[in-house]
PDB file of C-alpha atoms in Angstrom:
ATOM      1  CA  MET A   1       0.000   0.000   0.000  1.00  0.00           C
ATOM      2  CA  ILE A   2       2.666   2.532   0.993  1.00  0.00           C
ATOM      3  CA  SER A   3       4.660   1.966  -2.200  1.00  0.00           C
ATOM      4  CA  SER A   4       1.738   2.830  -4.454  1.00  0.00           C
ATOM      5  CA  LEU A   5       0.796   5.838  -2.319  1.00  0.00           C
ATOM      6  CA  ALA A   6       4.417   7.001  -2.272  1.00  0.00           C
ATOM      7  CA  SER A   7       4.579   6.803  -6.062  1.00  0.00           C
ATOM      8  CA  ALA A   8       1.469   8.927  -6.497  1.00  0.00           C
ATOM      9  CA  ALA A   9       1.626  11.260  -3.497  1.00  0.00           C
ATOM     10  CA  PRO A  10       4.827  10.999  -1.453  1.00  0.00           C
ATOM     11  CA  THR A  11       3.918  13.751   1.000  1.00  0.00           C
ATOM     12  CA  ARG A  12       0.627  11.972   1.782  1.00  0.00           C
ATOM     13  CA  ALA A  13       2.562   8.738   2.224  1.00  0.00           C
ATOM     14  CA  ALA A  14       4.954  10.531   4.598  1.00  0.00           C
ATOM     15  CA  ALA A  15       2.001  11.766   6.649  1.00  0.00           C
ATOM     16  CA  TYR A  16       0.715   8.206   6.831  1.00  0.00           C
ATOM     17  CA  VAL A  17       4.108   6.890   7.971  1.00  0.00           C
ATOM     18  CA  ALA A  18       4.166   9.562  10.683  1.00  0.00           C
ATOM     19  CA  ILE A  19       1.053   8.156  12.349  1.00  0.00           C
ATOM     20  CA  LEU A  20       2.225   4.543  12.444  1.00  0.00           C
ATOM     21  CA  THR A  21       2.852   3.436  16.002  1.00  0.00           C
ATOM     22  CA  ASP A  22       4.258  -0.063  15.550  1.00  0.00           C
ATOM     23  CA  PRO A  23       8.065   0.300  15.183  1.00  0.00           C
ATOM     24  CA  ASP A  24       8.456  -2.559  12.696  1.00  0.00           C
ATOM     25  CA  THR A  25       5.580  -1.378  10.539  1.00  0.00           C
ATOM     26  CA  ARG A  26       6.941   2.172  10.598  1.00  0.00           C
ATOM     27  CA  ARG A  27      10.446   0.981   9.676  1.00  0.00           C
ATOM     28  CA  ILE A  28       9.189  -1.018   6.702  1.00  0.00           C
ATOM     29  CA  ALA A  29       6.835   1.738   5.533  1.00  0.00           C
ATOM     30  CA  SER A  30       9.561   4.368   5.863  1.00  0.00           C
ATOM     31  CA  SER A  31      11.983   2.263   3.863  1.00  0.00           C
ATOM     32  CA  ASN A  32       9.396   1.701   1.117  1.00  0.00           C
ATOM     33  CA  LEU A  33       8.457   5.376   1.079  1.00  0.00           C
ATOM     34  CA  VAL A  34      12.055   6.501   0.688  1.00  0.00           C
ATOM     35  CA  SER A  35      12.714   3.947  -2.045  1.00  0.00           C
ATOM     36  CA  GLN A  36       9.761   5.182  -4.087  1.00  0.00           C
ATOM     37  CA  TRP A  37      10.269   8.876  -3.374  1.00  0.00           C
ATOM     38  CA  ALA A  38      13.968   8.738  -4.195  1.00  0.00           C
ATOM     39  CA  SER A  39      13.216   7.586  -7.704  1.00  0.00           C
ATOM     40  CA  SER A  40      11.289  10.767  -8.480  1.00  0.00           C
ATOM     41  CA  ASP A  41      12.676  13.390  -6.083  1.00  0.00           C
ATOM     42  CA  PRO A  42      15.705  12.283  -4.061  1.00  0.00           C
ATOM     43  CA  GLN A  43      16.229  15.740  -2.563  1.00  0.00           C
ATOM     44  CA  ALA A  44      12.719  15.760  -1.104  1.00  0.00           C
ATOM     45  CA  ALA A  45      13.160  12.214   0.168  1.00  0.00           C
ATOM     46  CA  ALA A  46      16.439  13.233   1.819  1.00  0.00           C
ATOM     47  CA  ALA A  47      14.825  16.297   3.384  1.00  0.00           C
ATOM     48  CA  TRP A  48      12.022  14.178   4.829  1.00  0.00           C
ATOM     49  CA  LEU A  49      14.401  11.489   6.048  1.00  0.00           C
ATOM     50  CA  ALA A  50      16.494  14.132   7.831  1.00  0.00           C
ATOM     51  CA  THR A  51      13.433  14.966   9.951  1.00  0.00           C
ATOM     52  CA  GLN A  52      13.116  11.386  11.175  1.00  0.00           C
ATOM     53  CA  PRO A  53      14.796  10.233  14.373  1.00  0.00           C
ATOM     54  CA  VAL A  54      18.086   8.480  13.666  1.00  0.00           C
ATOM     55  CA  ALA A  55      17.989   4.915  14.873  1.00  0.00           C
ATOM     56  CA  ASP A  56      19.003   1.468  13.742  1.00  0.00           C
ATOM     57  CA  SER A  57      15.606   1.280  12.086  1.00  0.00           C
ATOM     58  CA  THR A  58      16.362   4.184   9.723  1.00  0.00           C
ATOM     59  CA  ALA A  59      19.603   2.704   8.401  1.00  0.00           C
ATOM     60  CA  GLN A  60      17.788   0.837   5.630  1.00  0.00           C
ATOM     61  CA  SER A  61      15.989   4.003   4.551  1.00  0.00           C
ATOM     62  CA  TYR A  62      19.291   5.845   4.221  1.00  0.00           C
ATOM     63  CA  ALA A  63      20.782   2.944   2.275  1.00  0.00           C
ATOM     64  CA  ASN A  64      17.763   2.838  -0.044  1.00  0.00           C
ATOM     65  CA  LEU A  65      17.957   6.556  -0.676  1.00  0.00           C
ATOM     66  CA  ALA A  66      21.692   6.505  -1.367  1.00  0.00           C
ATOM     67  CA  GLY A  67      21.381   3.547  -3.730  1.00  0.00           C
ATOM     68  CA  SER A  68      18.474   4.950  -5.681  1.00  0.00           C
ATOM     69  CA  TRP A  69      19.952   8.424  -5.902  1.00  0.00           C
ATOM     70  CA  ALA A  70      23.363   7.098  -6.963  1.00  0.00           C
ATOM     71  CA  GLY A  71      21.706   5.150  -9.766  1.00  0.00           C
ATOM     72  CA  SER A  72      20.293   8.295 -11.344  1.00  0.00           C
ATOM     73  CA  ASP A  73      22.692  11.011 -10.139  1.00  0.00           C
ATOM     74  CA  PRO A  74      25.941   9.679  -8.654  1.00  0.00           C
ATOM     75  CA  ASN A  75      27.407  13.141  -8.117  1.00  0.00           C
ATOM     76  CA  GLY A  76      24.292  14.412  -6.349  1.00  0.00           C
ATOM     77  CA  ALA A  77      24.189  11.326  -4.148  1.00  0.00           C
ATOM     78  CA  SER A  78      27.853  11.733  -3.295  1.00  0.00           C
ATOM     79  CA  ARG A  79      27.339  15.378  -2.333  1.00  0.00           C
ATOM     80  CA  TRP A  80      24.392  14.408  -0.137  1.00  0.00           C
ATOM     81  CA  VAL A  81      26.318  11.629   1.612  1.00  0.00           C
ATOM     82  CA  ALA A  82      29.169  14.055   2.271  1.00  0.00           C
ATOM     83  CA  THR A  83      26.752  16.282   4.223  1.00  0.00           C
ATOM     84  CA  LEU A  84      25.796  13.506   6.617  1.00  0.00           C
ATOM     85  CA  PRO A  85      27.580  13.483   9.964  1.00  0.00           C
ATOM     86  CA  PRO A  86      30.015  10.636  10.663  1.00  0.00           C
ATOM     87  CA  GLY A  87      28.485   7.556  12.188  1.00  0.00           C
ATOM     88  CA  GLN A  88      24.910   6.603  11.699  1.00  0.00           C
ATOM     89  CA  PRO A  89      23.267   7.347   9.259  1.00  0.00           C
ATOM     90  CA  ARG A  90      26.348   7.987   7.111  1.00  0.00           C
ATOM     91  CA  ASP A  91      27.914   4.636   7.759  1.00  0.00           C
TER      92      ASP A  91
END
């Protein structure tokens, strides 16, 4: 569900993710959202992800974003990664 919503309306999908209370469900939905959003607007996906609490559960979202962004714009992805602080989520 989140993948199709994220493709059509990523900001609505982000609002939906924000109300999820189960940590595993939120982690999976966040990862799917970022994967979809990154394919159309990686900068917006990165901006949204930066507002999320950094935790082990967000590592996959950062990896998805970096991978997707690097596939379409390696230089842009590299610049974004360089702005991340050392440690998680950069590592």
